[in-house]
Tab-separated table of C-alpha atoms in Angstrom:
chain	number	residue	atom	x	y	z
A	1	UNK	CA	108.139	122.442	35.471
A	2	UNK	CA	110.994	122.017	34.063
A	3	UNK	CA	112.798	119.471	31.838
A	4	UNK	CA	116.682	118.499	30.938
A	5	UNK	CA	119.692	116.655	31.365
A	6	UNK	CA	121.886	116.014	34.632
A	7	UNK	CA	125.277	117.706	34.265
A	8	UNK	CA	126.467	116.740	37.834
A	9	UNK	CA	124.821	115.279	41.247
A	10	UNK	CA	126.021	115.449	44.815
A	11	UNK	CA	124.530	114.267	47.669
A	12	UNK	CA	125.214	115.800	51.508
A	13	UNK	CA	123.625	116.016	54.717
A	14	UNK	CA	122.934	119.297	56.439
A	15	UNK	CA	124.538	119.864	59.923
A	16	UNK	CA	120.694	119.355	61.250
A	17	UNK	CA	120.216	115.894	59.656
A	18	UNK	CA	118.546	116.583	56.459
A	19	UNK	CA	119.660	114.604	53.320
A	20	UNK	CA	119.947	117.256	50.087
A	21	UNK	CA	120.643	116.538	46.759
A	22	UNK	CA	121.963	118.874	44.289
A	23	UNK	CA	121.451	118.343	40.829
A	24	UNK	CA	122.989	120.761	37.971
A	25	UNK	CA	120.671	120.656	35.120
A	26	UNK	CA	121.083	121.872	31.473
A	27	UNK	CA	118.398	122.608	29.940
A	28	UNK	CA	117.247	123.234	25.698
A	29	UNK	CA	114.354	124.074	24.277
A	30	UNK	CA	112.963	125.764	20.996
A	31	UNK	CA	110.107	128.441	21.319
A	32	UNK	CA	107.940	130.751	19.960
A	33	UNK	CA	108.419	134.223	21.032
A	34	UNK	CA	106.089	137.282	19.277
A	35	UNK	CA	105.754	134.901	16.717
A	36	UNK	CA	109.845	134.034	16.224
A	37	UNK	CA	111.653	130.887	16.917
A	38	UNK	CA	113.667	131.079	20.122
A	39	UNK	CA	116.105	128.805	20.900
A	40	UNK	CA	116.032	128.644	25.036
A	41	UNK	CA	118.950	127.349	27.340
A	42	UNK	CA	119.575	127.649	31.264
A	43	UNK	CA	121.831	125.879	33.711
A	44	UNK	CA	120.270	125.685	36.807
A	45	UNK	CA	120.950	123.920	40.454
A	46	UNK	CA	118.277	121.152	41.445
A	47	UNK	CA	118.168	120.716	45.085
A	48	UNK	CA	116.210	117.787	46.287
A	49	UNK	CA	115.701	118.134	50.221
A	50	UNK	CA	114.083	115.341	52.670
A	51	UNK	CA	113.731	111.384	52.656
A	52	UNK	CA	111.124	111.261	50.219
A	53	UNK	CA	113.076	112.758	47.236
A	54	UNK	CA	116.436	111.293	48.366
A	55	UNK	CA	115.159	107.787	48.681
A	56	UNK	CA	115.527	107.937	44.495
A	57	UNK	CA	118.394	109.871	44.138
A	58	UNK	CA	121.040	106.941	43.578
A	59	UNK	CA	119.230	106.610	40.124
A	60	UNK	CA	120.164	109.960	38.775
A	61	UNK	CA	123.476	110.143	36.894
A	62	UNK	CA	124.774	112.180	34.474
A	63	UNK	CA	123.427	112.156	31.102
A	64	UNK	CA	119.952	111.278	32.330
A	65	UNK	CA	117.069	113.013	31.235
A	66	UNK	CA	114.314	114.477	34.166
A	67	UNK	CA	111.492	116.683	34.303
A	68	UNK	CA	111.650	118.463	37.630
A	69	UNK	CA	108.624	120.363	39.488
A	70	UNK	CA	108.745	122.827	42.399
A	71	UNK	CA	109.422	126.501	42.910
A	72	UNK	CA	112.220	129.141	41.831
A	73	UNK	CA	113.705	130.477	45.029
A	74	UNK	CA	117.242	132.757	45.578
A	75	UNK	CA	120.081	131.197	47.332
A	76	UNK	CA	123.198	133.240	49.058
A	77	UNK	CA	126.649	131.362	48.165
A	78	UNK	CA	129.366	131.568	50.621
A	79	UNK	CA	130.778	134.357	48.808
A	80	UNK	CA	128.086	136.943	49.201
A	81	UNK	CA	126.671	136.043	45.904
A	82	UNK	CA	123.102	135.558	44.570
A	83	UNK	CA	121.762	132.743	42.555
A	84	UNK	CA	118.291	131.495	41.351
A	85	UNK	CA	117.687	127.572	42.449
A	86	UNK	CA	115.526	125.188	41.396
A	87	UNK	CA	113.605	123.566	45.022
A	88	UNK	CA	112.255	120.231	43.504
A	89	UNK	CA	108.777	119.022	44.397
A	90	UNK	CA	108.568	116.206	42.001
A	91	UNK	CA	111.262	114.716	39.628
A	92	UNK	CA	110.589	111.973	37.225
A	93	UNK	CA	112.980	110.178	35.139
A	94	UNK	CA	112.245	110.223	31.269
A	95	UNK	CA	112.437	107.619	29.458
């Protein structure tokens, strides 16, 4: 799980029908590490794939706070490179 705020959301459609959304989302967070404060930050892509997530998708906007679960997977960009996404599960709106 992970929780932050919306930088940017885009919705498409894959060439096979499937509605995707893709979320950037900042994330900030203080932590303990060996006993030391840690001050934690990541920018991360969201993508939200199917019907049941996109049905609620016209709610998120920038500035909005979530908590996102799912599973860390690595995506190929167009240009050859490598990146670590975010596949949501579950995304709740905080209030």
């Amino acid at each position: 799980m992970l929780s932050g705020e919306i930088k940017r959301a885009r919705q498409f459609e894959s060439p096979s029908g499937i509605a995707h959304t893709v979320l950037t989302l900042e994330h900030r967070s203080r932590r303990l590490d060996a006993d030391l404060p840690r001050n934690v930050y990541c920018l991360i892509q969201v993508i939200l794939s199917g019907e049941r997530l996109n049905s609620a998708t016209d709610k998120f906007k920038a500035g909005m706070q979530v908590d996102v679960e799912g599973y860390l997977s690595l995506q190929q960009g167009r240009n050859g490179q490598n990146r670590l996404v975010l596949h949501a599960e579950n995304v709740e709106l905080k209030t």
